[in-house]
Amino acid sequence: MIGRVVEQTNDRETNLLAEIDQLRLEIVRLQQLNNDLEIALFTTAEHGDMIEAQLHAANQKLQAEIVEKVQTQTALKQAEEKYRSIFENAIEGIYQVTLQGNYLNANPALAELYGYDSPAALIAQLTDIGRQLYVEPHRRDELMAYLKRFNAVSDFESQVYRKDGSMIWISENVRAIRDAEDTLLHYEGSVQDITARKITEEELRRQRRLAEQLLLNVLPQPIAERLKREQKTIADSFSAATVLFADIASFTELSSHISPIELVELLNHIFSAFDKLVDHYGLEKIKTIGDAYMVVGGLPEPKADHVEAIADLALALLQEVTHFQTAAGQPITLRLGIHTGPVVAGVIGTRKFSYDLWGDTVNIASRMESQGEAGHIQVTTAVYNRLQKRYELEERGIIEVKGKGLMRTYWLLGRKSA
């Protein structure tokens, strides 16, 4: 019995020891688990701090970006409002136009410039500006060509139609708008009304043309050009020129029978007809002195046939004057004289100046006229020598020429038959 008890006691002791060992192992496991948990908690806390720091930094950056974005948006809005104000209140017309000729945008100034009630009305009604706006449609084609080549065009002037059909002049400053691939998308620009300036310029041109025409009425064109170049003194010597004087015979007696107005009108008609003949033969009218008419050949530009041209003019003047008569039916006759030789030509005076000739040739030509006869052309030997082969001439004889003495003279009768 006791042995059994001892045996049972030993068994329980063994079991107890086993349980104690088991408990020890469990304690070790739990201690290890506790250590792991502590490490995990520590690690988690450490990560949390780092994440919190990162979140804080990200939040700060985000807030900065938001502030920056708000500031940028505010600046953009202010800039947009500024440019919108400029666009809406600009004095110049401002626009954007498609390549097809439609307005994308237009400001009120442009609408008013073209006579439309609003930019919207202008955009709606002008759908092909090449055809509807430009008076000369090729002007827009030219503008497009310049834009494609240079990307910008300044002071491009055109005449355009307003809504009511009236026309004005405009000046455009235009630039091309392209995408990243350099493709032309549309163009934009500004417009100024330059009609007043164009009218002023045209009036100045008209006045200049009038002044030049008036200048050419009193001076040969080469001489007028030299004066316009502000040449101070014009005095040229010519070794060979031919001078003609024509005078209405019995003018004093004629003038006593008609009124001054009729006399002036008659002289105007006669000398106007003579002017046309002078131009026809390429000669230069110098002046009229009362009823006398003075012409020269061979200056201011050299003319090889100046003697022949003056002879032909003299014959034509004799023929032309037969078409005129007084109101009372009195015929008009001329007395003409010609001489050829050296002369000096120049401009005298600063007001009402004139281009005139000086020299012995002029004096002798005048004597040939004054000492001639009505209906005749008296010429000197020098002229005779130049014309005798192709013109009919008749010797008048030797006459006493005032200031020159005795001179042999001839009558010019006409051209010889071919």
XYZ file of N, CA, C and O in Angstrom, residues 147-316:
680
model
N 2.581 88.123 -94.850
C 2.542 87.461 -93.543
C 3.231 86.105 -93.599
O 3.982 85.729 -92.693
N 2.947 85.337 -94.657
C 3.547 84.014 -94.781
C 5.059 84.106 -94.924
O 5.789 83.211 -94.503
N 5.514 85.195 -95.514
C 6.953 85.330 -95.750
C 7.677 85.970 -94.569
O 8.763 85.535 -94.197
N 7.064 87.005 -93.972
C 7.787 87.774 -92.945
C 7.201 87.618 -91.539
O 7.780 88.103 -90.581
N 6.011 87.041 -91.420
C 5.350 86.850 -90.118
C 4.788 88.128 -89.526
O 4.029 88.065 -88.558
N 5.169 89.278 -90.017
C 4.623 90.536 -89.499
C 4.682 91.589 -90.600
O 5.620 91.596 -91.411
N 3.681 92.448 -90.614
C 3.591 93.506 -91.621
C 3.215 94.795 -90.907
O 2.295 94.805 -90.082
N 3.912 95.865 -91.212
C 3.635 97.156 -90.584
C 3.193 98.166 -91.634
O 3.660 98.136 -92.777
N 2.302 99.061 -91.205
C 1.854 100.182 -92.050
C 1.364 99.705 -93.414
O 1.713 100.268 -94.452
N 0.565 98.664 -93.413
C -0.004 98.138 -94.657
C -1.257 98.947 -94.964
O -2.265 98.841 -94.267
N -1.195 99.750 -96.007
C -2.281 100.694 -96.301
C -3.215 100.126 -97.368
O -2.769 99.587 -98.373
N -4.520 100.286 -97.125
C -5.528 99.802 -98.067
C -6.742 100.713 -97.999
O -6.963 101.406 -97.008
N -7.533 100.655 -99.050
C -8.818 101.346 -99.046
C -9.898 100.289 -98.798
O -9.888 99.230 -99.445
N -10.792 100.556 -97.839
C -11.798 99.557 -97.461
C -13.197 100.173 -97.472
O -13.355 101.395 -97.414
N -14.187 99.281 -97.558
C -15.586 99.703 -97.499
C -16.056 99.737 -96.054
O -15.756 98.833 -95.273
N -16.826 100.770 -95.696
C -17.556 100.755 -94.432
C -18.918 100.093 -94.680
O -19.287 99.801 -95.822
N -19.687 99.893 -93.628
C -20.970 99.208 -93.765
C -21.901 99.938 -94.728
O -22.647 99.314 -95.499
N -21.874 101.286 -94.710
C -22.787 102.054 -95.564
C -22.282 102.194 -96.996
O -22.884 102.898 -97.807
N -21.180 101.532 -97.326
C -20.654 101.570 -98.685
C -19.640 102.673 -98.929
O -19.018 102.705 -99.990
N -19.491 103.592 -97.996
C -18.478 104.626 -98.153
C -17.095 103.991 -97.998
O -16.963 102.890 -97.456
N -16.098 104.689 -98.495
C -14.742 104.134 -98.480
C -13.825 104.976 -97.604
O -13.920 106.202 -97.590
N -12.940 104.299 -96.896
C -11.943 104.984 -96.078
C -10.588 104.314 -96.316
O -10.523 103.205 -96.848
N -9.546 105.017 -95.911
C -8.184 104.452 -95.976
C -7.785 103.969 -94.590
O -8.053 104.650 -93.596
N -7.185 102.793 -94.531
C -6.716 102.255 -93.247
C -5.244 101.871 -93.351
O -4.725 101.646 -94.446
N -4.604 101.817 -92.177
C -3.237 101.306 -92.074
C -3.250 100.183 -91.041
O -3.743 100.371 -89.929
N -2.739 99.016 -91.412
C -2.764 97.847 -90.527
C -1.353 97.449 -90.099
O -0.423 97.473 -90.902
N -1.232 97.085 -88.823
C -0.031 96.415 -88.309
C -0.457 94.999 -87.927
O -1.292 94.819 -87.049
N 0.110 94.020 -88.575
C -0.411 92.654 -88.479
C 0.726 91.687 -88.154
O 1.863 91.884 -88.583
N 0.406 90.635 -87.374
C 1.393 89.577 -87.133
C 0.720 88.215 -87.242
O -0.480 88.071 -86.953
N 1.501 87.232 -87.673
C 0.978 85.886 -87.868
C 0.991 85.124 -86.547
O 1.874 85.309 -85.716
N -0.005 84.274 -86.348
C -0.074 83.392 -85.178
C 0.130 81.964 -85.666
O -0.644 81.467 -86.484
N 1.180 81.295 -85.138
C 1.521 79.936 -85.577
C 1.521 78.988 -84.378
O 1.679 79.425 -83.234
N 1.363 77.678 -84.651
C 1.413 76.687 -83.579
C 2.846 76.198 -83.395
O 3.783 76.718 -84.019
N 3.018 75.173 -82.512
C 4.363 74.676 -82.207
C 5.055 74.097 -83.430
O 6.283 74.072 -83.501
N 4.270 73.630 -84.409
C 4.858 73.072 -85.639
C 5.033 74.133 -86.715
O 5.267 73.824 -87.888
N 4.896 75.409 -86.331
C 5.088 76.538 -87.228
C 4.001 76.633 -88.300
O 4.204 77.219 -89.352
N 2.867 76.020 -88.039
C 1.747 76.140 -88.978
C 0.983 77.436 -88.705
O 0.652 77.732 -87.558
N 0.725 78.190 -89.759
C 0.000 79.454 -89.600
C -1.459 79.161 -89.252
O -2.156 78.478 -90.002
N -1.897 79.664 -88.095
C -3.259 79.399 -87.624
C -4.212 80.534 -88.012
O -5.265 80.319 -88.574
N -3.839 81.748 -87.654
C -4.629 82.930 -87.996
C -3.707 84.130 -87.854
O -2.515 83.976 -87.624
N -4.253 85.326 -87.991
C -3.415 86.499 -87.778
C -4.209 87.530 -87.003
O -5.440 87.488 -86.944
N -3.484 88.456 -86.373
C -4.118 89.498 -85.582
C -3.401 90.811 -85.816
O -2.245 90.833 -86.245
N -4.114 91.880 -85.552
C -3.482 93.163 -85.817
C -4.313 94.331 -85.337
O -5.365 94.170 -84.701
N -3.818 95.503 -85.615
C -4.505 96.743 -85.256
C -4.726 97.568 -86.511
O -4.007 97.424 -87.504
N -5.743 98.453 -86.462
C -6.153 99.238 -87.630
C -6.278 100.700 -87.235
O -6.833 101.023 -86.181
N -5.773 101.565 -88.084
C -5.947 103.006 -87.910
C -6.620 103.591 -89.135
O -6.343 103.172 -90.267
N -7.501 104.567 -88.917
C -8.126 105.293 -90.016
C -7.167 106.389 -90.451
O -6.889 107.315 -89.685
N -6.648 106.300 -91.659
C -5.682 107.286 -92.152
C -6.276 108.100 -93.296
O -5.544 108.674 -94.103
N -7.620 108.130 -93.376
C -8.277 108.823 -94.482
C -7.885 110.292 -94.542
O -7.575 110.815 -95.628
N -7.895 110.959 -93.393
C -7.551 112.386 -93.384
C -6.133 112.606 -93.886
O -5.863 113.524 -94.675
N -5.218 111.715 -93.445
C -3.832 111.852 -93.891
C -3.704 111.620 -95.394
O -2.988 112.350 -96.086
N -4.446 110.602 -95.905
C -4.386 110.317 -97.342
C -4.951 111.470 -98.154
O -4.426 111.802 -99.222
N -6.037 112.077 -97.659
C -6.617 113.231 -98.365
C -5.611 114.378 -98.392
O -5.429 115.045 -99.416
N -4.947 114.593 -97.254
C -3.946 115.660 -97.193
C -2.793 115.370 -98.147
O -2.325 116.257 -98.874
N -2.341 114.107 -98.155
C -1.243 113.742 -99.048
C -1.641 113.921 -100.509
O -0.855 114.403 -101.316
N -2.885 113.517 -100.845
C -3.339 113.660 -102.224
C -3.432 115.121 -102.616
O -3.085 115.510 -103.738
N -3.904 115.947 -101.674
C -3.984 117.378 -101.956
C -2.589 117.966 -102.155
O -2.380 118.806 -103.050
N -1.627 117.508 -101.333
C -0.248 117.981 -101.501
C 0.307 117.552 -102.851
O 0.995 118.323 -103.531
N 0.002 116.296 -103.232
C 0.469 115.829 -104.547
C -0.169 116.640 -105.666
O 0.497 116.997 -106.643
N -1.474 116.931 -105.498
C -2.158 117.718 -106.528
C -1.545 119.113 -106.619
O -1.307 119.626 -107.716
N -1.276 119.701 -105.467
C -0.663 121.028 -105.461
C 0.739 120.982 -106.066
O 1.156 121.903 -106.783
N 1.465 119.889 -105.770
C 2.819 119.767 -106.325
C 2.757 119.619 -107.845
O 3.538 120.235 -108.570
N 1.797 118.774 -108.305
C 1.660 118.613 -109.765
C 1.277 119.931 -110.417
O 1.780 120.282 -111.483
N 0.372 120.680 -109.765
C -0.048 121.970 -110.297
C 1.123 122.928 -110.347
O 1.323 123.641 -111.351
N 1.912 122.946 -109.258
C 3.072 123.837 -109.217
C 4.080 123.466 -110.301
O 4.641 124.338 -110.969
N 4.284 122.134 -110.472
C 5.223 121.698 -111.501
C 4.714 122.051 -112.893
O 5.482 122.439 -113.769
N 3.374 121.906 -113.078
C 2.811 122.258 -114.382
C 2.959 123.743 -114.645
O 3.294 124.163 -115.763
N 2.715 124.543 -113.594
C 2.890 125.987 -113.752
C 4.343 126.318 -114.060
O 4.633 127.195 -114.883
N 5.263 125.595 -113.411
C 6.684 125.829 -113.661
C 7.042 125.479 -115.102
O 7.783 126.199 -115.763
N 6.445 124.363 -115.582
C 6.732 123.954 -116.959
C 6.098 124.886 -117.972
O 6.486 124.897 -119.141
N 5.100 125.658 -117.529
C 4.493 126.620 -118.450
C 5.414 127.795 -118.726
O 5.231 128.506 -119.725
N 6.363 128.021 -117.845
C 7.253 129.165 -118.056
C 8.690 128.737 -118.299
O 9.497 129.557 -118.724
N 9.003 127.459 -118.025
C 10.381 127.010 -118.201
C 10.432 125.693 -118.942
O 9.528 124.860 -118.786
N 11.481 125.461 -119.738
C 11.679 124.122 -120.314
C 11.880 123.113 -119.187
O 12.442 123.451 -118.138
N 11.438 121.867 -119.421
C 11.502 120.867 -118.358
C 12.908 120.663 -117.795
O 13.079 120.620 -116.567
N 13.960 120.551 -118.634
C 15.305 120.363 -118.049
C 15.705 121.531 -117.156
O 16.375 121.336 -116.139
N 15.305 122.753 -117.544
C 15.643 123.919 -116.725
C 14.862 123.878 -115.411
O 15.396 124.177 -114.338
N 13.578 123.486 -115.479
C 12.772 123.377 -114.261
C 13.367 122.349 -113.313
O 13.407 122.565 -112.096
N 13.851 121.229 -113.865
C 14.452 120.203 -113.011
C 15.707 120.740 -112.324
O 15.954 120.446 -111.149
N 16.482 121.507 -113.033
C 17.690 122.073 -112.420
C 17.318 123.070 -111.327
O 17.962 123.131 -110.285
N 16.275 123.855 -111.542
C 15.848 124.802 -110.511
C 15.342 124.067 -109.283
O 15.591 124.486 -108.145
N 14.624 122.935 -109.499
C 14.109 122.169 -108.355
C 15.253 121.578 -107.542
O 15.109 121.309 -106.357
N 16.388 121.353 -108.211
C 17.573 120.866 -107.483
C 18.329 122.017 -106.839
O 19.458 121.853 -106.403
N 17.675 123.202 -106.829
C 18.184 124.404 -106.154
C 19.481 124.900 -106.762
O 20.353 125.444 -106.068
N 19.641 124.695 -108.087
C 20.779 125.308 -108.759
C 20.577 126.811 -108.775
O 19.539 127.301 -109.217
N 21.538 127.543 -108.291
C 21.367 128.979 -108.088
C 21.367 129.761 -109.391
O 20.528 130.629 -109.622
N 22.339 129.486 -110.260
C 22.492 130.273 -111.493
C 22.434 129.346 -112.697
O 23.139 128.341 -112.745
N 21.581 129.698 -113.627
C 21.491 128.925 -114.862
C 21.793 129.866 -116.016
O 21.023 130.789 -116.304
N 22.932 129.683 -116.648
C 23.345 130.487 -117.801
C 24.192 129.588 -118.675
O 25.329 129.252 -118.325
N 23.635 129.158 -119.802
C 24.306 128.191 -120.665
C 24.606 128.823 -122.020
O 23.785 129.574 -122.566
N 25.756 128.473 -122.557
C 26.128 128.938 -123.899
C 25.893 127.813 -124.891
O 26.239 126.656 -124.623
N 25.295 128.173 -126.028
C 25.031 127.192 -127.086
C 25.683 127.708 -128.365
O 25.435 128.855 -128.773
N 26.483 126.857 -128.991
C 27.194 127.296 -130.205
C 26.274 127.352 -131.412
O 26.583 128.042 -132.386
N 25.167 126.623 -131.359
C 24.266 126.610 -132.515
C 22.825 126.478 -132.052
O 22.458 125.484 -131.412
N 22.051 127.494 -132.352
C 20.622 127.469 -132.066
C 19.934 128.326 -133.137
O 20.577 129.162 -133.788
N 18.660 128.084 -133.331
C 17.926 128.845 -134.335
C 16.763 129.555 -133.674
O 16.001 128.931 -132.934
N 16.667 130.866 -133.946
C 15.664 131.695 -133.283
C 14.657 132.203 -134.304
O 15.029 132.614 -135.412
N 13.386 132.132 -133.923
C 12.293 132.620 -134.783
C 11.495 133.677 -134.033
O 11.179 133.502 -132.855
N 11.190 134.734 -134.725
C 10.244 135.725 -134.226
C 9.070 135.782 -135.187
O 9.250 135.802 -136.421
N 7.859 135.814 -134.627
C 6.645 135.984 -135.448
C 5.865 137.157 -134.875
O 5.759 137.301 -133.654
N 5.336 137.970 -135.743
C 4.621 139.165 -135.285
C 3.378 139.340 -136.149
O 3.400 139.077 -137.362
N 2.304 139.733 -135.513
C 1.064 139.970 -136.266
C 1.170 141.313 -136.972
O 1.361 142.355 -136.324
N 1.087 141.244 -138.282
C 1.237 142.469 -139.078
C 0.070 143.411 -138.814
O -1.072 142.985 -138.637
N 0.359 144.697 -138.782
C -0.655 145.745 -138.599
C -1.440 145.532 -137.308
O -2.654 145.759 -137.254
N -0.736 145.065 -136.296
C -1.429 144.766 -135.039
C -1.995 146.038 -134.406
O -3.107 146.035 -133.871
N -1.259 147.133 -134.444
C -1.720 148.369 -133.826
C -3.024 148.834 -134.465
O -3.983 149.222 -133.784
N -3.049 148.782 -135.793
C -4.281 149.178 -136.502
C -5.414 148.215 -136.172
O -6.555 148.617 -135.940
N -5.067 146.916 -136.119
C -6.082 145.899 -135.801
C -6.668 146.116 -134.412
O -7.893 146.054 -134.220
N -5.818 146.394 -133.445
C -6.288 146.532 -132.071
C -7.185 147.740 -131.864
O -7.950 147.786 -130.907
N -7.080 148.695 -132.746
C -7.912 149.897 -132.603
C -9.353 149.658 -133.040
O -10.217 150.485 -132.781
N -9.611 148.535 -133.711
C -10.956 148.266 -134.227
C -11.723 147.248 -133.397
O -12.882 146.969 -133.693
N -11.071 146.634 -132.400
C -11.783 145.660 -131.572
C -11.565 145.987 -130.101
O -10.611 146.702 -129.746
N -12.454 145.467 -129.258
C -12.365 145.753 -127.828
C -11.158 145.040 -127.221
O -10.669 144.035 -127.776
N -10.661 145.548 -126.097
C -9.514 144.876 -125.454
C -9.793 143.402 -125.155
O -8.919 142.547 -125.303
N -11.024 143.108 -124.715
C -11.343 141.705 -124.389
C -11.288 140.839 -125.647
O -10.714 139.743 -125.642
N -11.855 141.362 -126.753
C -11.815 140.614 -128.017
C -10.373 140.430 -128.477
O -10.009 139.369 -129.007
N -9.565 141.462 -128.258
C -8.169 141.394 -128.677
C -7.421 140.318 -127.901
O -6.679 139.506 -128.479
N -7.637 140.300 -126.587
C -6.956 139.290 -125.757
C -7.420 137.893 -126.143
O -6.618 136.951 -126.257
N -8.735 137.738 -126.342
C -9.250 136.418 -126.729
C -8.667 135.972 -128.063
O -8.313 134.800 -128.243
N -8.553 136.919 -129.012
C -8.011 136.580 -130.327
C -6.548 136.140 -130.210
O -6.140 135.105 -130.762
N -5.766 136.929 -129.462
C -4.357 136.562 -129.284
C -4.224 135.224 -128.571
O -3.347 134.415 -128.899
N -5.096 134.994 -127.588
C -5.039 133.726 -126.854
C -5.298 132.551 -127.779
O -4.598 131.531 -127.717
N -6.298 132.680 -128.641
C -6.601 131.590 -129.579
C -5.440 131.362 -130.545
O -5.040 130.220 -130.814
N -4.899 132.473 -131.068
C -3.806 132.324 -132.036
C -2.569 131.696 -131.387
O -2.007 130.723 -131.888
N -2.154 132.246 -130.244
C -0.920 131.760 -129.625
C -1.096 130.363 -129.024
O -0.111 129.601 -128.925
N -2.313 130.022 -128.628
C -2.545 128.651 -128.150
C -2.348 127.658 -129.286
O -1.773 126.569 -129.102
N -2.832 128.040 -130.485
C -2.626 127.182 -131.659
C -1.139 127.102 -131.993
O -0.624 126.027 -132.347
N -0.422 128.227 -131.847
C 1.014 128.221 -132.114
C 1.747 127.304 -131.113
O 2.694 126.606 -131.487
N 1.306 127.349 -129.847
C 1.945 126.515 -128.816
C 1.892 125.038 -129.197
O 2.862 124.285 -128.993
N 0.737 124.600 -129.727
C 0.604 123.195 -130.119
C 1.587 122.846 -131.235
O 2.186 121.762 -131.240
N 1.759 123.781 -132.184
C 2.700 123.525 -133.283
C 4.143 123.486 -132.770
O 4.950 122.673 -133.232
N 4.471 124.339 -131.811
C 5.819 124.337 -131.231
C 6.108 122.983 -130.585
O 7.187 122.398 -130.766
N 5.124 122.466 -129.835
C 5.296 121.142 -129.222
C 5.443 120.074 -130.292
O 6.257 119.136 -130.152
N 4.652 120.198 -131.356
C 4.684 119.198 -132.423
C 6.075 119.098 -133.055
O 6.550 117.996 -133.360
N 6.751 120.224 -133.241
C 8.062 120.221 -133.897
C 9.209 120.096 -132.898
O 10.378 120.177 -133.289
N 8.902 119.872 -131.621
C 9.949 119.653 -130.621
C 10.800 120.889 -130.371
O 12.007 120.786 -130.155
N 10.183 122.052 -130.371
C 10.901 123.311 -130.173
C 10.548 123.905 -128.816
O 9.746 123.343 -128.073
N 11.137 125.048 -128.510
C 10.921 125.661 -127.214
C 10.407 127.082 -127.382
O 11.096 127.948 -127.934
N 9.174 127.288 -126.909
C 8.651 128.654 -126.912
C 9.351 129.427 -125.795
O 9.443 128.970 -124.664
N 9.842 130.601 -126.140
C 10.539 131.415 -125.142
C 9.568 132.385 -124.487
O 9.464 132.448 -123.265
N 8.828 133.148 -125.278
C 7.914 134.116 -124.684
C 7.052 134.759 -125.766
O 7.296 134.583 -126.969
N 6.051 135.460 -125.309
C 5.283 136.360 -126.164
C 5.536 137.778 -125.663
O 5.635 138.022 -124.453
N 5.689 138.694 -126.579
C 5.903 140.107 -126.226
C 4.834 140.891 -126.977
O 4.982 141.179 -128.172
N 3.747 141.189 -126.297
C 2.635 141.829 -126.996
C 2.079 140.883 -128.034
O 1.605 139.787 -127.702
N 2.164 141.270 -129.292
C 1.685 140.408 -130.371
C 2.822 139.636 -131.020
O 2.625 139.024 -132.074
N 4.027 139.676 -130.419
C 5.174 138.955 -130.978
C 5.329 137.607 -130.270
O 5.031 137.462 -129.082
N 5.828 136.647 -131.044
C 5.954 135.272 -130.551
C 7.370 134.807 -130.832
O 7.845 134.887 -131.966
N 8.077 134.320 -129.808
C 9.491 133.962 -129.943
C 9.693 132.480 -129.645
O 9.232 131.969 -128.625
N 10.400 131.819 -130.578
C 10.649 130.374 -130.448
C 12.123 130.111 -130.737
O 12.739 130.826 -131.538
N 12.692 129.054 -130.098
C 14.067 128.674 -130.376
C 14.133 127.176 -130.625
O 13.348 126.398 -130.053
N 15.067 126.779 -131.451
C 15.328 125.362 -131.687
C 16.767 125.046 -131.355
O 17.656 125.853 -131.614
N 17.002 123.858 -130.741
C 18.367 123.439 -130.431
C 18.777 123.625 -128.997
O 19.928 123.360 -128.640
N 17.873 124.022 -128.126
C 18.138 124.139 -126.695
C 16.809 124.071 -125.924
O 15.748 124.266 -126.536
N 16.851 123.781 -124.666
C 18.029 123.487 -123.832
C 18.633 122.116 -124.114
O 19.731 121.840 -123.660
N 17.913 121.229 -124.837
C 18.495 119.965 -125.247
C 18.946 120.096 -126.696
O 18.225 120.654 -127.536
N 20.146 119.616 -127.038
C 20.630 119.714 -128.424
C 19.646 119.070 -129.397
O 19.032 118.051 -129.096
N 19.529 119.694 -130.588
C 18.628 119.175 -131.607
C 19.325 119.376 -132.944
O 19.518 120.523 -133.387
N 19.736 118.280 -133.579
C 20.574 118.372 -134.778
C 19.871 119.123 -135.913
O 20.498 119.873 -136.663
N 18.557 118.959 -136.038
C 17.831 119.586 -137.162
C 17.082 120.842 -136.710
O 15.978 121.108 -137.171
N 17.703 121.607 -135.810
C 16.982 122.758 -135.252
C 16.637 123.794 -136.321
O 15.590 124.433 -136.246
N 17.487 123.968 -137.352
C 17.172 124.948 -138.391
C 15.964 124.484 -139.200
O 15.024 125.257 -139.456
N 15.969 123.192 -139.586
C 14.856 122.661 -140.365
C 13.557 122.676 -139.550
O 12.478 122.985 -140.098
N 13.662 122.351 -138.264
C 12.454 122.333 -137.438
C 11.849 123.728 -137.303
O 10.620 123.901 -137.369
N 12.709 124.749 -137.164
C 12.204 126.126 -137.093
C 11.596 126.546 -138.437
O 10.548 127.212 -138.483
N 12.211 126.123 -139.535
C 11.674 126.460 -140.860
C 10.302 125.832 -141.043
O 9.355 126.491 -141.534
N 10.164 124.567 -140.647
C 8.863 123.896 -140.770
C 7.824 124.583 -139.888
O 6.657 124.724 -140.283
N 8.235 124.996 -138.688
C 7.303 125.700 -137.815
C 6.854 127.013 -138.450
O 5.658 127.346 -138.429
N 7.800 127.756 -139.019
C 7.447 129.048 -139.631
C 6.419 128.854 -140.742
O 5.429 129.606 -140.827
N 6.640 127.844 -141.579
C 5.680 127.567 -142.649
C 4.318 127.168 -142.077
O 3.267 127.570 -142.590
N 4.330 126.370 -140.989
C 3.076 125.946 -140.366
C 2.350 127.118 -139.715
O 1.115 127.191 -139.750
